[in-house]
Amino acid sequence: MGCCAGEKKEGDEKWGESRTYDQQFRGIAKNRSCTDVLCCIFLFLYIAAYLIVAIFAWINGNPLILFYPTDSQGRICGVRYNDLDLSNKTSLIYFDISKCSAAVASLKFQCPTTQVCVPDCPTTYWSYVEEEVKLSVTPGLSRADKADIVDWSKFICNYGYNPLEAYRDDNVELQTMMLEEKCVPYYVPSEAVAGRCIPMISEGAGLINSSTNAAIQNAAKMNITSTNLLEGVTPIKYFLEARSIANKIFADLTVVWVWILLLMCVAALISFIWIVVMRWIAGPMVWITLLTLIAVTSVGIYISYLQWTTLKDVPETEQDRISNQFKSGLSAYFTMQQLWLALMIICSIIDFILIVTVIFLRERIAIAIGIIRQSSKAIDAMISTLFYPLVSFVLILIVVGFWAMTALFLASTGDPIYKYSDNRVITNTSVAAAAQNLTGESCNVVEFQNDTSLSSQPGLMCEFIEYGGESVFHQNVFWLQVVELFGMLWFMNWVLALGQMTLAGAFCSWYWAFKKPRDVPMFALYQSFGRALRFHTGTLAFGSFIIAVVQLIRIMLEYIDHKLKNKQNKVAKFIMTCLKCCFWCLESFLKFINRNAYIMTAMYGKNFCWSAKEAFQLLMRNILRVVILDKMVDIILFIGKLVVVAIMGVLSWALFAGFLNFPIPTLNYYWMPIVITVVASYVIASGFFNTFGMAADTIFLCFLEDLERNDGSPEKPYFMARKLLKTLGKKNAIQERPT
């Protein structure tokens, strides 16, 4: 039997044989067994491995080190250690922050200068040169007397280092202390930003100590300018600006959050009403949209033709001159004859396709409209389906939140790793020949500090780099992160697949009820959810695994592209772009196949491969109907989302801008609640309309099955609604299905 006019169509064998009547078929298979058991076992084994990695990360990791500042020894500011109490030292100061200009790339803020924790950030200008000036004007005094002249309270030094004793008892000069990075050579008024002391100065400002009128200098007695410091803290300056804006936005949200929640409820109500009334407005909406597109493209053809004929009279040399002005702005392109010719051709092709579609495929458009109307009725009969996306949303939040926490713990596992930073300037050639540049080599910070032959060399430092280790686990943290990332993608897609199969089962129950809604099972959504979990966890794992693999490949391509973006030639860039495009297309196609496979599994209770094959063949036997329905549903969903977002955007603008007489307090940025409302409205509308899209896809596949299996005779009546039968020009010989 054919799938349209009741006769076998040529080419059916290519896409499988059409369905035949089965007296036992009732739409939803009752006798089921577990499907894709191996995939189910593999899923649970992966979950076990996922949890093992997570537990190990939780035991050995400490996410605080990723958020709180750490000094040059890898100690977290504000934490009490057995050998050092930093509980009252919550801020990090850089000995010479002007060296950070090329290193401030992350919240670690690692840069080639010593860093120590301090109780508070400095609030004044100071340089050790000021103290040297005091010593230079008091000749003849003993070293002990000179030590009394220096204001040692202004010195910020390494833990346990006493500059007074070093100067007085060990004859260490002030500049030597600074060159060996025992103490901070200078500081300026600073503020704690993410726990780091960041200079609070304006660009172009002169760094002068107002009390001594002396310039601020570093350890080498070179003047420090605002430019030097700002080059080291430019990214942090942006962070400060963003933080200021964020504080104001947060203050706004604390007073209008109730209004935002009310607007979100309004968005949900509008989305619900839109879906319910779809049965009445679907037809006019589709036809008006198609006719509007035909009118717009026709006007585009006319305008393009006028511009093209006008520019035909422009001399060739003048056209060349105009075409060479592309660098001056986009408007120059509109003076090119070739552009208008291309636009005219494109509009003509689109216009031709639309006109042919309306003229020759109007019956299939009518069927698509009928399917959309039935989808609206199905949702109206099972209102609970509209709220199921909340379940998926909560489960996805759990999956993503668990992964994010595990990734943080995993990234912070291990012990502090120290490496040399060798910036020594060696003038003696014999020493230079014997010396070895130690940059990048591992070092022990305690041994380095105790070995004066190393720690006393200016420019040589033992720096904290990151947390890690030499074990197999620590050497493979990157791949463990990949394992965790893939697990997150797999579980997230499994949750989405569970939602699709659950909704598909509920809508199948509605379609295959001969008398609607009398024969629709009680708690159809709950029953469908139970069937999916009990019998088809493996099938969901199979389909979601395939999607996760493709998504992981796409993420890896993006990672490789990001790492090599400055080293690629044009050929490599072209290949990378093609790969990303191909895998995007592959993911979209697989999602389409999976979606329909889940519908067939919900209907027949078979495994993934059988369901995917049968769904694909069924769709290919009705390819024109598939294309028409897909585009019509896309139009409906797009218009629905556009209407909801537009209404909520206008309503929130009128509310927060003060055009409505409601007690809204004055806001710093009234546009931010509007943006949040619009984005939230889009998310809410997407949740509602995704359910509608699943309803349309499910009812469409059931409709195709119904056409192939039944013919309207007393023995084989159709299950579709009367209006859909009328659209097809068919009818049932009886009104009650025989038992």
XYZ file of C-alpha atoms in Angstrom:
739
model
C 0.000 0.000 0.000
C 1.340 3.447 -0.826
C 1.761 6.134 1.763
C -0.257 8.775 -0.051
C -2.897 7.555 -2.508
C -3.160 3.942 -1.365
C -1.208 2.441 -4.263
C 2.358 1.144 -4.317
C 4.714 3.790 -5.580
C 7.795 3.187 -7.640
C 10.913 3.316 -5.509
C 9.304 1.931 -2.340
C 11.741 -1.005 -2.412
C 14.670 1.400 -2.250
C 13.510 2.758 1.091
C 11.961 -0.432 2.429
C 8.499 -1.837 2.039
C 5.425 0.051 3.193
C 3.718 -1.055 6.373
C 0.920 -3.588 6.213
C -2.094 -3.987 8.430
C -1.489 -5.734 11.750
C -4.561 -6.559 13.815
C -2.474 -6.692 17.002
C -0.978 -3.245 16.459
C -2.406 -0.650 18.856
C 0.169 2.121 18.412
C 2.079 1.521 21.640
C 3.709 -1.890 22.026
C 2.698 -3.479 25.315
C 5.084 -6.435 25.368
C 8.557 -4.920 25.617
C 12.004 -6.077 26.597
C 15.202 -4.214 27.413
C 16.894 -2.831 24.305
C 20.600 -2.198 23.605
C 21.645 -3.918 26.822
C 25.374 -3.700 26.017
C 25.102 0.067 25.659
C 23.268 0.203 28.979
C 26.065 -1.767 30.664
C 28.694 0.452 29.056
C 26.828 3.540 30.293
C 26.845 2.318 33.893
C 30.517 1.314 33.660
C 31.351 4.793 32.388
C 29.333 6.344 35.204
C 31.351 4.240 37.674
C 34.656 5.369 36.123
C 33.368 8.934 36.039
C 32.593 8.787 39.750
C 35.970 7.207 40.576
C 37.801 10.059 38.840
C 35.513 12.559 40.562
C 36.090 11.062 44.020
C 39.858 11.026 43.497
C 39.702 14.662 42.368
C 37.593 15.672 45.368
C 40.007 13.979 47.755
C 43.172 15.438 46.227
C 41.935 18.740 44.822
C 41.438 22.134 46.360
C 39.522 24.578 44.145
C 40.441 27.436 46.481
C 43.851 27.631 44.820
C 42.149 28.456 41.519
C 40.222 31.399 42.945
C 42.320 32.717 45.805
C 45.735 34.343 45.294
C 48.847 32.233 45.883
C 52.287 33.566 46.708
C 55.619 32.583 45.151
C 55.742 29.517 47.394
C 52.320 28.302 46.276
C 50.653 29.164 49.578
C 47.091 30.462 49.563
C 46.639 33.867 51.136
C 44.349 33.802 54.165
C 45.086 30.159 55.101
C 46.838 28.916 58.248
C 49.675 26.449 57.562
C 51.572 24.356 60.088
C 54.797 26.325 59.568
C 53.294 29.670 58.568
C 50.160 31.527 59.597
C 48.675 33.524 56.711
C 45.150 33.666 58.109
C 45.352 37.450 58.581
C 47.155 38.046 55.285
C 44.431 37.900 52.662
C 45.905 40.068 49.894
C 48.760 39.399 47.485
C 51.338 42.042 46.597
C 53.735 41.927 43.644
C 57.293 43.094 44.318
C 57.435 44.761 40.878
C 54.091 44.639 39.097
C 55.521 46.432 36.060
C 57.019 43.030 35.101
C 53.555 41.532 34.727
C 52.713 43.168 31.399
C 53.045 39.904 29.453
C 51.857 37.545 32.131
C 48.420 38.664 33.275
C 46.470 36.119 31.282
C 44.406 34.361 33.915
C 43.274 34.664 37.487
C 46.553 33.069 38.544
C 48.252 36.319 37.488
C 51.679 34.617 37.423
C 54.448 37.034 36.511
C 58.256 37.043 36.916
C 58.437 38.816 40.251
C 58.234 37.694 43.866
C 54.788 37.701 45.438
C 53.887 37.580 49.143
C 50.689 37.748 51.151
C 50.023 40.904 53.181
C 47.237 41.943 55.579
C 46.220 44.970 53.496
C 47.183 46.591 50.249
C 49.319 49.769 50.497
C 47.507 53.083 50.368
C 50.490 55.441 49.906
C 53.443 56.032 47.584
C 56.821 54.695 48.747
C 60.201 53.704 47.355
C 63.282 52.364 49.137
C 65.267 55.166 47.472
C 63.657 57.552 49.962
C 65.316 55.651 52.803
C 68.665 55.699 51.006
C 68.352 59.484 50.710
C 67.956 59.688 54.494
C 71.119 57.629 54.966
C 73.129 59.706 52.481
C 72.536 62.971 54.378
C 73.794 61.553 57.689
C 77.487 60.676 57.109
C 79.715 59.625 59.952
C 77.090 57.715 61.921
C 77.541 54.101 62.901
C 75.544 51.466 61.066
C 73.361 50.912 64.126
C 72.595 54.639 64.329
C 71.830 54.749 60.594
C 69.454 51.821 61.038
C 67.456 53.917 63.508
C 66.917 56.598 60.831
C 65.223 54.221 58.373
C 61.470 53.754 58.720
C 61.454 49.947 58.654
C 57.665 49.823 59.148
C 57.246 50.730 55.477
C 59.205 47.690 54.283
C 57.268 44.696 52.928
C 59.539 41.643 52.754
C 59.564 37.880 52.404
C 58.191 35.828 55.286
C 60.698 35.696 58.152
C 63.095 38.174 56.557
C 64.068 41.033 58.883
C 65.496 43.942 56.857
C 66.628 45.763 60.006
C 68.790 42.866 61.157
C 70.074 42.254 57.648
C 71.156 45.905 57.314
C 72.488 46.384 60.831
C 74.042 43.007 61.620
C 74.852 41.493 58.200
C 75.831 44.735 56.419
C 73.350 44.132 53.590
C 72.647 47.329 51.658
C 69.086 48.392 50.910
C 69.515 48.124 47.156
C 70.964 44.633 47.535
C 67.827 43.589 49.399
C 65.728 44.900 46.552
C 67.828 43.386 43.759
C 67.720 40.005 45.489
C 63.959 40.490 45.857
C 63.996 40.147 49.610
C 61.720 43.184 49.949
C 59.361 45.270 47.833
C 61.378 48.120 46.203
C 58.337 50.382 45.800
C 54.588 50.489 46.046
C 51.751 52.831 45.143
C 48.147 53.197 46.367
C 46.456 49.906 45.515
C 43.166 48.106 45.869
C 42.515 44.389 46.341
C 41.060 42.988 43.113
C 40.312 39.260 43.316
C 42.704 39.273 46.293
C 45.572 40.942 44.368
C 46.930 44.412 45.154
C 46.374 46.370 41.948
C 47.620 49.984 41.547
C 44.821 52.534 41.525
C 46.365 55.196 39.293
C 45.214 57.085 36.234
C 46.924 56.944 32.868
C 49.577 59.637 32.456
C 49.782 60.365 36.175
C 53.234 61.067 37.569
C 54.334 58.705 40.320
C 55.680 61.125 42.918
C 55.721 60.752 46.690
C 53.848 63.846 47.827
C 55.648 63.921 51.200
C 59.199 63.820 49.788
C 58.554 65.007 46.213
C 60.748 62.122 45.054
C 60.100 59.938 42.010
C 59.110 56.319 42.550
C 61.954 53.987 41.479
C 62.415 50.234 41.207
C 65.259 48.087 42.540
C 67.555 49.227 39.742
C 66.745 52.881 40.565
C 64.841 53.386 37.329
C 61.810 55.683 37.471
C 58.467 53.899 37.430
C 55.774 55.610 35.395
C 52.054 55.091 35.288
C 52.525 53.580 31.827
C 54.813 50.889 33.263
C 52.227 49.896 35.822
C 49.205 50.131 33.552
C 50.863 47.859 30.997
C 51.055 45.245 33.721
C 47.481 45.665 34.901
C 45.531 46.477 31.703
C 43.466 43.264 31.817
C 42.848 43.897 35.506
C 41.690 47.426 34.705
C 39.020 45.942 32.477
C 38.137 43.586 35.309
C 37.725 46.571 37.630
C 35.450 48.352 35.183
C 33.422 45.185 34.713
C 33.231 44.694 38.474
C 31.936 48.231 38.964
C 29.237 47.679 36.379
C 28.451 44.251 37.837
C 28.009 45.752 41.310
C 25.535 48.287 39.971
C 23.680 45.627 38.003
C 23.516 43.409 41.082
C 22.138 46.322 43.082
C 19.464 46.827 40.408
C 18.514 43.152 40.396
C 18.077 43.073 44.159
C 15.205 45.561 43.868
C 13.511 44.320 40.669
C 13.937 40.535 40.859
C 10.290 40.100 41.826
C 9.196 42.000 38.719
C 11.488 39.871 36.559
C 9.949 36.699 37.982
C 6.470 38.054 37.288
C 7.456 38.855 33.706
C 8.843 35.332 33.294
C 5.489 33.968 34.442
C 3.796 36.194 31.874
C 6.133 34.810 29.187
C 5.185 31.258 30.166
C 1.498 32.182 30.040
C 1.824 33.761 26.586
C 3.710 30.705 25.304
C 1.021 28.407 26.661
C -1.803 30.462 25.131
C 0.034 30.571 21.808
C 0.295 26.771 21.671
C -3.336 26.271 22.688
C -4.695 28.632 20.013
C -2.381 27.145 17.372
C -5.230 24.943 16.149
C -7.090 28.058 14.961
C -4.264 30.328 13.802
C -1.830 27.796 12.277
C -3.463 27.876 8.836
C -3.740 31.659 8.429
C -0.269 32.123 9.897
C 1.399 29.749 7.443
C -0.390 31.105 4.369
C 0.146 34.738 5.360
C 3.839 34.030 5.964
C 4.269 32.325 2.575
C 2.438 35.077 0.706
C 4.423 37.744 2.578
C 7.695 36.062 1.613
C 6.580 35.920 -2.016
C 5.703 39.624 -1.902
C 9.011 40.570 -0.251
C 11.138 38.593 -2.713
C 9.122 40.028 -5.636
C 9.792 43.561 -4.390
C 13.447 42.594 -3.994
C 13.549 41.454 -7.633
C 12.000 44.732 -8.786
C 14.362 46.937 -6.768
C 17.417 44.903 -7.808
C 16.378 45.134 -11.454
C 15.968 48.909 -11.252
C 19.381 49.363 -9.627
C 21.028 46.982 -12.071
C 19.612 48.737 -15.150
C 20.602 52.126 -13.702
C 24.202 51.060 -13.097
C 24.426 49.543 -16.588
C 24.791 53.080 -17.950
C 27.749 53.886 -15.680
C 31.041 53.854 -17.669
C 33.339 50.873 -17.034
C 36.157 53.008 -15.659
C 33.746 54.627 -13.215
C 32.525 51.197 -12.122
C 36.107 50.117 -11.523
C 36.726 53.217 -9.448
C 33.616 52.531 -7.401
C 34.452 48.859 -6.922
C 37.891 49.834 -5.616
C 36.296 51.839 -2.837
C 35.384 48.731 -0.829
C 37.765 49.749 1.909
C 35.920 52.991 2.507
C 32.748 51.360 3.786
C 29.926 48.932 3.167
C 27.859 51.491 1.302
C 30.285 51.354 -1.632
C 29.137 47.821 -2.426
C 25.639 49.082 -3.225
C 27.052 51.038 -6.152
C 28.300 47.846 -7.837
C 26.275 46.487 -10.746
C 27.357 42.887 -10.044
C 25.899 43.015 -6.535
C 22.416 43.961 -7.715
C 22.539 41.328 -10.456
C 23.424 38.671 -7.858
C 20.636 39.877 -5.537
C 18.134 39.797 -8.387
C 19.102 36.213 -9.275
C 18.931 35.061 -5.663
C 15.536 36.694 -5.085
C 14.245 35.203 -8.340
C 15.270 31.698 -7.322
C 13.679 32.043 -3.881
C 10.538 33.569 -5.375
C 10.265 30.762 -7.933
C 10.621 28.074 -5.257
C 7.973 29.708 -3.068
C 5.485 30.121 -5.921
C 5.973 26.519 -7.087
C 5.561 25.337 -3.498
C 2.302 27.241 -3.041
C 0.861 26.133 -6.392
C 1.892 22.495 -6.603
C 2.380 21.521 -2.959
C -0.602 23.283 -1.426
C -2.218 19.968 -0.476
C 0.896 18.907 1.415
C 0.975 22.325 3.072
C -2.620 21.746 4.149
C -1.589 18.376 5.626
C 1.272 20.034 7.490
C -1.151 22.612 8.889
C -3.440 19.781 9.961
C -0.536 18.056 11.760
C 0.277 21.308 13.537
C -3.334 21.687 14.651
C -3.392 18.118 15.963
C -0.164 18.794 17.862
C -1.839 21.713 19.583
C -4.799 19.499 20.529
C -2.501 16.798 21.865
C -0.706 19.254 24.135
C -4.031 20.708 25.263
C -5.158 17.186 26.223
C -1.906 16.545 28.165
C -0.937 19.874 29.720
C 1.729 18.178 31.830
C 3.876 17.709 28.724
C 4.501 21.467 28.643
C 6.191 21.319 32.023
C 8.326 18.248 31.425
C 11.188 20.405 30.028
C 11.596 21.630 33.626
C 12.612 18.092 34.563
C 15.195 18.006 31.779
C 16.413 21.446 32.787
C 16.962 20.412 36.404
C 18.721 17.186 35.397
C 20.995 19.066 32.989
C 21.838 21.563 35.716
C 22.835 18.646 37.966
C 24.966 17.059 35.228
C 26.714 20.292 34.237
C 27.133 21.424 37.857
C 28.656 18.066 38.872
C 31.044 18.213 35.923
C 32.047 21.824 36.634
C 32.825 21.069 40.282
C 34.755 17.930 39.363
C 36.727 19.812 36.710
C 37.707 22.445 39.282
C 38.835 19.822 41.798
C 40.680 17.938 39.062
C 42.489 21.070 37.889
C 43.649 21.801 41.434
C 45.033 18.366 42.347
C 48.668 17.841 43.249
C 51.476 19.688 45.016
C 53.031 23.065 44.183
C 55.483 22.929 41.281
C 58.369 25.409 41.266
C 60.647 26.317 38.372
C 63.528 28.695 37.900
C 63.078 32.092 36.274
C 66.593 33.085 35.212
C 66.971 36.745 34.232
C 70.531 37.171 35.466
C 72.747 39.733 33.763
C 76.294 38.309 33.770
C 79.071 40.701 32.761
C 82.113 38.515 33.434
C 82.741 36.405 30.319
C 84.380 33.576 32.238
C 81.416 33.390 34.570
C 79.040 33.609 31.610
C 80.725 30.646 29.972
C 80.316 28.545 33.103
C 76.833 29.717 33.933
C 73.790 27.851 32.748
C 70.423 29.465 32.125
C 68.108 27.703 34.532
C 64.784 29.007 33.194
C 62.156 26.257 33.169
C 64.103 23.805 35.336
C 62.510 22.447 38.495
C 63.625 23.808 41.863
C 62.862 23.460 45.574
C 61.789 26.766 47.056
C 63.040 25.953 50.586
C 66.458 24.846 49.366
C 66.649 27.868 47.093
C 65.983 30.275 49.951
C 68.528 28.544 52.204
C 71.235 28.449 49.515
C 72.602 31.988 49.535
C 74.790 31.230 46.507
C 71.598 31.032 44.471
C 69.108 33.282 46.255
C 71.612 36.145 46.400
C 71.945 36.315 42.609
C 69.846 39.186 41.205
C 67.470 37.996 38.507
C 67.380 34.339 39.608
C 64.133 33.194 41.247
C 62.467 29.914 42.189
C 58.818 30.569 41.200
C 55.589 28.742 41.863
C 54.083 27.692 38.512
C 51.091 25.444 39.120
C 49.805 22.466 41.063
C 50.671 18.992 39.796
C 52.790 15.926 40.445
C 54.806 13.090 38.980
C 52.257 10.279 39.463
C 50.441 8.654 36.552
C 47.286 10.410 37.677
C 48.877 13.866 37.723
C 50.676 13.281 34.428
C 47.344 12.556 32.736
C 45.133 15.241 34.256
C 44.474 16.654 30.780
C 43.113 13.328 29.515
C 41.104 12.855 32.685
C 39.570 16.258 31.992
C 38.703 14.982 28.503
C 37.093 11.889 30.066
C 35.050 14.092 32.384
C 34.090 16.420 29.536
C 32.935 13.530 27.368
C 30.973 12.133 30.299
C 29.220 15.459 30.748
C 28.336 15.587 27.029
C 27.112 11.988 27.062
C 24.977 12.343 30.195
C 23.563 15.686 29.056
C 22.532 14.234 25.696
C 21.120 11.205 27.510
C 18.910 13.508 29.585
C 17.727 15.278 26.422
C 17.081 11.922 24.748
C 15.085 10.760 27.777
C 12.917 13.858 27.446
C 12.367 13.276 23.734
C 11.405 9.621 24.179
C 9.150 10.433 27.132
C 7.264 13.089 25.183
C 7.169 10.881 22.086
C 5.571 8.045 24.072
C 2.948 10.380 25.525
C 2.007 11.832 22.129
C 1.938 8.360 20.569
C -0.570 7.366 23.241
C -2.709 10.333 22.243
C -2.558 9.685 18.483
C -3.304 5.960 18.678
C -6.376 6.544 20.855
C -9.275 5.943 18.472
C -11.637 8.121 20.475
C -9.822 11.212 21.668
C -9.510 12.025 24.484
C -11.649 9.196 25.884
C -9.198 6.430 24.966
C -6.060 8.324 25.973
C -4.442 6.458 28.910
C -4.396 8.060 32.332
C -0.993 9.536 33.234
C 0.309 8.933 29.710
C 3.398 11.081 30.346
C 4.255 9.242 33.570
C 3.793 5.838 31.896
C 5.991 6.896 28.984
C 8.709 8.092 31.366
C 8.627 4.736 33.170
C 8.836 2.747 29.916
C 11.788 4.787 28.700
C 13.752 4.271 31.918
C 12.827 0.620 32.444
C 13.247 -0.738 28.921
C 15.205 1.746 26.824
C 18.038 3.204 28.919
C 20.479 1.400 26.604
C 18.847 2.826 23.482
C 19.057 6.320 24.926
C 22.708 5.659 25.808
C 23.441 4.492 22.244
C 21.957 7.551 20.561
C 23.380 10.050 23.031
C 26.836 8.413 22.805
C 26.971 9.052 19.054
C 26.029 12.707 19.502
C 28.547 13.143 22.337
C 31.384 11.751 20.199
C 30.679 14.250 17.428
C 30.362 17.116 19.915
C 33.684 16.174 21.530
C 35.355 16.179 18.106
C 33.912 19.631 17.415
C 35.217 20.921 20.764
C 38.659 19.490 20.029
C 38.662 21.143 16.605
C 37.804 24.470 18.229
C 40.587 23.933 20.778
C 43.143 23.114 18.067
C 41.983 26.077 15.987
C 42.358 28.386 19.007
C 45.855 27.103 19.786
C 47.078 27.393 16.202
C 45.183 30.470 15.047
C 48.348 32.590 14.870
C 50.377 29.894 13.094
C 48.012 28.757 10.360
C 48.442 29.338 6.701
C 45.446 29.848 4.449
C 45.274 26.193 3.384
C 45.266 24.948 6.982
C 42.655 27.531 7.937
C 40.472 26.453 5.002
C 40.769 22.770 5.969
C 39.951 23.553 9.601
C 36.886 25.573 8.574
C 35.694 22.738 6.324
C 36.140 20.194 9.112
C 34.174 22.306 11.574
C 31.400 22.825 9.031
C 31.234 19.108 8.156
C 31.011 18.004 11.774
C 28.344 20.632 12.469
C 26.289 19.228 9.584
C 26.922 15.677 10.814
C 25.745 16.575 14.313
C 22.566 18.200 12.960
C 21.798 15.148 10.801
C 22.423 12.712 13.657
C 20.163 14.720 15.976
C 17.417 14.501 13.344
C 17.881 10.726 13.003
C 18.021 10.212 16.770
C 14.884 12.243 17.363
C 12.855 10.095 14.970
C 14.508 6.884 16.197
C 13.345 7.662 19.730
C 9.800 8.111 18.425
C 9.898 4.679 16.784
C 11.367 3.126 19.935
C 8.627 4.723 22.026
C 6.087 3.261 19.606
C 7.465 -0.234 18.923
C 9.874 -0.830 21.818
C 12.702 -1.912 19.468
C 16.443 -1.180 19.629
C 18.138 1.947 18.345
C 19.470 0.626 15.019
C 16.125 -0.902 13.990
C 14.240 2.233 15.019
C 16.654 4.572 13.244
C 16.497 2.495 10.049
C 12.708 2.231 10.051
C 12.236 5.906 10.842
C 14.659 6.964 8.116
C 13.043 4.734 5.508
C 9.552 5.881 6.481
C 10.613 9.506 6.155
C 12.354 8.918 2.816
C 9.180 7.318 1.455
C 7.453 10.615 2.270
C 10.311 13.045 1.684
C 8.180 15.887 0.294
C 5.854 15.772 3.267
C 8.863 15.728 5.581
C 10.364 18.839 3.998
C 7.075 20.719 3.979
C 6.193 19.824 7.577
C 9.700 20.610 8.814
C 9.654 24.058 7.250
C 6.115 24.789 8.362
C 6.938 23.832 11.955
C 10.086 25.967 11.762
C 7.956 28.922 10.623
C 5.438 28.361 13.422
C 8.133 28.033 16.089
C 10.063 31.037 14.815
C 6.984 33.244 14.735
C 5.917 31.997 18.168
C 9.292 32.733 19.752
C 9.438 36.087 17.977
C 6.001 37.065 19.267
C 6.754 36.030 22.867
C 10.151 37.750 22.935
C 8.807 40.887 21.247
C 5.862 41.189 23.623
C 8.052 40.654 26.675
C 10.688 43.053 25.359
C 8.164 45.840 24.854
C 6.426 45.099 28.162
C 9.672 45.032 30.172
C 10.899 48.212 28.450
C 7.669 50.024 29.285
C 7.863 48.763 32.872
C 11.502 49.467 33.711
C 11.756 52.666 31.681
C 8.948 54.143 33.755
C 6.210 54.364 31.156
C 3.834 52.295 33.279
C 2.530 53.541 36.597
C 4.165 50.926 38.783
C 6.401 51.561 41.820
C 9.693 50.729 40.076
C 12.716 52.305 41.869
C 15.342 54.284 39.945
C 17.873 51.917 38.383
C 21.515 52.371 37.395
C 21.032 50.412 34.182
C 17.358 49.948 33.373
C 18.299 48.028 30.223
C 19.816 45.087 32.142
C 16.476 43.840 33.601
C 15.083 44.202 30.075
C 17.891 42.058 28.634
C 17.463 39.447 31.358
C 13.708 39.368 30.798
C 14.112 38.988 27.025
C 16.687 36.200 27.365
C 14.614 34.407 30.010
C 11.515 34.769 27.823
C 13.368 33.197 24.912
C 14.482 30.270 27.075
C 10.953 29.763 28.415
C 9.409 30.022 24.945
C 12.015 27.571 23.603
C 11.056 25.060 26.294
C 7.346 25.319 25.442
C 7.845 25.299 21.672
C 10.365 22.446 21.758
C 7.607 20.374 23.319
C 5.336 21.500 20.502
C 7.990 20.539 17.940
C 8.300 17.081 19.494
C 4.532 16.726 19.371
C 4.488 17.638 15.665
C 7.294 15.186 14.806
C 5.687 12.366 16.774
C 2.206 12.872 15.357
C 3.667 13.158 11.859
C 5.430 9.789 12.135
C 2.277 8.247 13.601
C 0.309 9.805 10.740
C 2.603 8.197 8.163
C 2.334 4.850 9.943
C -1.449 5.226 10.012
C -1.608 5.896 6.272
C 0.480 2.846 5.428
C -1.222 0.444 7.822
C -4.870 1.414 7.400
C -7.284 2.315 4.619
C -10.442 3.498 6.402
C -12.324 0.225 5.949
C -14.303 -1.286 8.846
C -11.415 -3.689 9.524
C -8.679 -1.074 9.121
C -9.961 2.337 10.201
C -7.691 5.371 10.403
C -6.700 6.736 13.813
C -6.158 10.308 12.638
C -8.594 13.071 13.543
C -11.603 13.791 11.325
C -10.315 17.146 10.107
C -7.094 15.541 8.971
C -9.084 12.846 7.199
C -11.117 15.550 5.511
C -7.946 17.303 4.371
C -6.786 14.040 2.765
C -10.196 13.425 1.242
C -10.619 10.224 3.241
C -13.044 8.926 5.832
C -13.620 5.983 8.101
C -16.376 3.535 7.295
C -17.096 3.140 11.028
C -16.828 5.429 14.010
C -15.776 2.754 16.522
C -12.658 0.661 16.103
C -13.440 -3.088 16.094
C -12.042 -4.998 19.092
